[in-house]
Short mmCIF file of C-alpha atoms in Angstrom, two decimals:
data_model
loop_
_atom_site.label_atom_id
_atom_site.label_comp_id
_atom_site.label_asym_id
_atom_site.label_seq_id
_atom_site.Cartn_x
_atom_site.Cartn_y
_atom_site.Cartn_z
CA GLN A 779 -50.33 64.87 -201.36
CA ILE A 780 -51.18 68.97 -199.75
CA GLU A 781 -47.28 69.46 -200.35
CA ASP A 782 -45.78 72.96 -198.56
CA GLU A 783 -48.16 75.10 -200.51
CA GLY A 784 -50.59 72.76 -199.27
CA ALA A 785 -49.15 72.62 -195.42
CA LYS A 786 -48.86 76.48 -195.70
CA ALA A 787 -52.59 77.42 -196.51
CA LEU A 788 -53.83 74.53 -194.12
CA VAL A 789 -52.16 76.08 -190.76
CA GLN A 790 -53.00 79.80 -192.02
CA ASN A 791 -56.64 78.49 -191.23
CA LEU A 792 -55.76 76.99 -188.36
CA LYS A 793 -55.10 80.06 -185.44
CA GLY A 794 -58.08 79.85 -183.35
CA SER A 795 -59.58 77.13 -184.51
CA SER A 796 -60.05 74.05 -182.28
CA ILE A 797 -57.98 70.98 -183.38
CA LYS A 798 -56.82 69.44 -181.16
CA ASP A 799 -55.40 66.29 -183.47
CA LEU A 800 -53.53 66.70 -187.10
CA SER A 801 -51.91 64.28 -188.99
CA LEU A 802 -50.31 65.53 -192.21
CA CYS A 803 -48.59 61.64 -192.65
CA ARG A 804 -47.27 61.00 -196.30
CA ASN A 805 -47.71 64.61 -197.77
CA GLY A 806 -44.26 65.52 -199.57
CA ILE A 807 -43.78 68.05 -197.13
CA GLY A 808 -40.14 69.50 -197.08
CA ASP A 809 -38.67 71.64 -194.69
CA GLU A 810 -41.14 74.91 -196.49
CA GLY A 811 -44.29 73.64 -194.83
CA ALA A 812 -42.65 72.28 -191.77
CA MET A 813 -41.22 75.57 -191.06
CA THR A 814 -44.71 77.61 -191.59
CA ILE A 815 -46.21 74.81 -189.36
CA GLY A 816 -43.34 75.48 -186.80
CA LYS A 817 -43.82 79.15 -186.57
CA ASN A 818 -47.94 78.75 -185.84
CA LEU A 819 -48.05 75.90 -183.29
CA ARG A 820 -47.99 78.78 -180.50
CA GLU A 821 -51.39 80.36 -181.94
CA SER A 822 -53.21 77.02 -182.25
CA SER A 823 -54.08 74.37 -180.14
CA ILE A 824 -53.22 71.39 -181.22
CA GLN A 825 -52.48 68.48 -179.54
CA THR A 826 -50.97 65.84 -181.44
CA LEU A 827 -49.40 66.90 -184.29
CA VAL A 828 -47.73 63.85 -186.68
CA MET A 829 -45.61 64.59 -189.55
CA SER A 830 -44.54 61.34 -190.13
CA TYR A 831 -43.70 59.85 -194.06
CA ASN A 832 -42.72 63.16 -195.45
CA LYS A 833 -39.38 65.17 -197.17
CA ILE A 834 -38.69 67.10 -193.30
CA GLY A 835 -35.58 68.03 -192.73
CA ASP A 836 -33.25 69.86 -190.32
CA GLU A 837 -34.33 72.90 -190.73
CA GLY A 838 -37.96 72.20 -190.78
CA THR A 839 -36.99 70.91 -187.55
CA LYS A 840 -35.53 73.81 -185.63
CA GLU A 841 -38.82 75.51 -186.42
CA ILE A 842 -41.09 73.31 -184.85
CA GLY A 843 -38.42 72.22 -181.83
CA TYR A 844 -38.34 76.78 -181.20
CA ASN A 845 -41.41 76.64 -181.12
CA LEU A 846 -42.54 73.76 -178.46
CA LYS A 847 -42.09 75.68 -175.88
CA GLY A 848 -45.58 78.38 -175.22
CA SER A 849 -47.15 75.68 -177.00
CA SER A 850 -49.96 72.86 -177.42
CA ILE A 851 -48.23 70.27 -178.42
CA GLN A 852 -48.33 67.58 -175.87
CA ILE A 853 -47.34 64.57 -178.59
CA LEU A 854 -44.93 65.17 -181.69
CA ASN A 855 -44.49 62.20 -184.50
CA MET A 856 -41.92 63.13 -186.69
CA SER A 857 -40.37 59.63 -187.52
CA SER A 858 -39.35 58.21 -191.44
CA ASN A 859 -38.83 62.04 -192.16
CA LYS A 860 -34.85 63.04 -193.25
CA ILE A 861 -33.64 64.81 -190.10
CA GLY A 862 -30.61 64.94 -188.69
CA ASP A 863 -28.60 66.09 -185.53
CA GLU A 864 -29.67 69.52 -186.15
CA GLY A 865 -33.39 69.62 -186.47
CA THR A 866 -33.08 66.76 -183.44
CA LYS A 867 -30.80 69.46 -181.68
CA ALA A 868 -33.45 72.28 -181.72
CA ILE A 869 -36.36 69.85 -180.45
CA GLY A 870 -33.67 68.39 -177.41
CA TYR A 871 -32.65 72.27 -176.48
CA ASN A 872 -36.42 72.92 -175.94
CA LEU A 873 -37.82 69.93 -174.04
CA GLN A 874 -38.08 71.97 -170.61
CA GLY A 875 -40.55 74.28 -170.50
CA SER A 876 -42.87 72.11 -173.12
CA SER A 877 -45.47 70.04 -172.89
CA LEU A 878 -44.35 67.67 -174.79
CA GLN A 879 -45.00 63.68 -173.17
CA GLU A 880 -44.16 61.64 -176.56
CA LEU A 881 -41.98 62.38 -179.41
CA ASN A 882 -41.02 59.68 -181.94
CA MET A 883 -37.98 60.59 -183.99
CA SER A 884 -37.05 57.14 -185.09
CA SER A 885 -36.19 56.37 -188.90
CA ASN A 886 -34.28 59.12 -189.48
CA LYS A 887 -31.36 60.51 -189.37
CA ILE A 888 -29.81 61.27 -186.14
CA GLY A 889 -26.54 60.42 -185.18
CA ASP A 890 -24.62 60.67 -181.91
CA GLU A 891 -25.10 65.02 -181.23
CA GLY A 892 -28.67 65.33 -181.39
CA ILE A 893 -29.39 62.04 -179.10
CA LYS A 894 -27.20 63.95 -176.74
CA ALA A 895 -28.80 66.71 -176.86
CA ILE A 896 -32.26 65.25 -176.01
CA ALA A 897 -30.88 63.33 -173.46
CA GLU A 898 -29.56 66.26 -171.74
CA ASN A 899 -32.28 67.85 -171.78
CA TRP A 900 -35.38 65.77 -171.54
CA LYS A 901 -34.84 65.79 -167.52
CA GLY A 902 -37.11 68.02 -165.68
CA SER A 903 -39.02 67.75 -168.96
CA PRO A 904 -42.78 65.59 -169.00
CA ILE A 905 -41.34 63.15 -171.29
CA ILE A 906 -42.70 60.37 -170.90
CA THR A 907 -42.02 58.45 -174.38
CA LEU A 908 -39.19 58.93 -176.33
CA ASN A 909 -39.09 56.41 -179.73
CA VAL A 910 -35.28 56.80 -181.58
CA ASP A 911 -35.10 53.43 -183.21
CA ASN A 912 -33.70 53.09 -186.67
CA ASN A 913 -31.13 55.98 -186.28
CA LEU A 914 -28.47 54.18 -188.00
CA ASN A 915 -26.31 57.02 -187.06
CA ILE A 916 -26.41 56.90 -183.69
CA GLY A 917 -22.89 55.18 -182.13
CA ASP A 918 -20.81 54.43 -179.20
CA GLU A 919 -21.00 58.19 -178.06
CA GLY A 920 -25.07 58.41 -178.22
#
């Protein structure tokens, strides 16, 4: 497991690289590592980012969401983390103007507010595949 420190070191070396697909599943990465990855998305050529089965919460997800516009990310898999409404809203509010075509947010802690942000912003976005399965906090409002 590379955890936060390893993720930060890895991302520093992605600037200017030709890497298109980055999978960091099951690496014990938390918010600190995800925030560093998010801050560097626009300076990378990454098109597929898989961060499933880590310990990422809202703070790390917010940074990734804020940096979707202007990045090359087309596929984002954040399944099986600890992401709630705040992180999901940051992704939702930044769908339009992004290159994101596929979003997997399954098995997190998303509730009505988070799913509403995605639903209200996917029209006019490039999203063609959305997976929010197994988010038990989504109720009738969402």
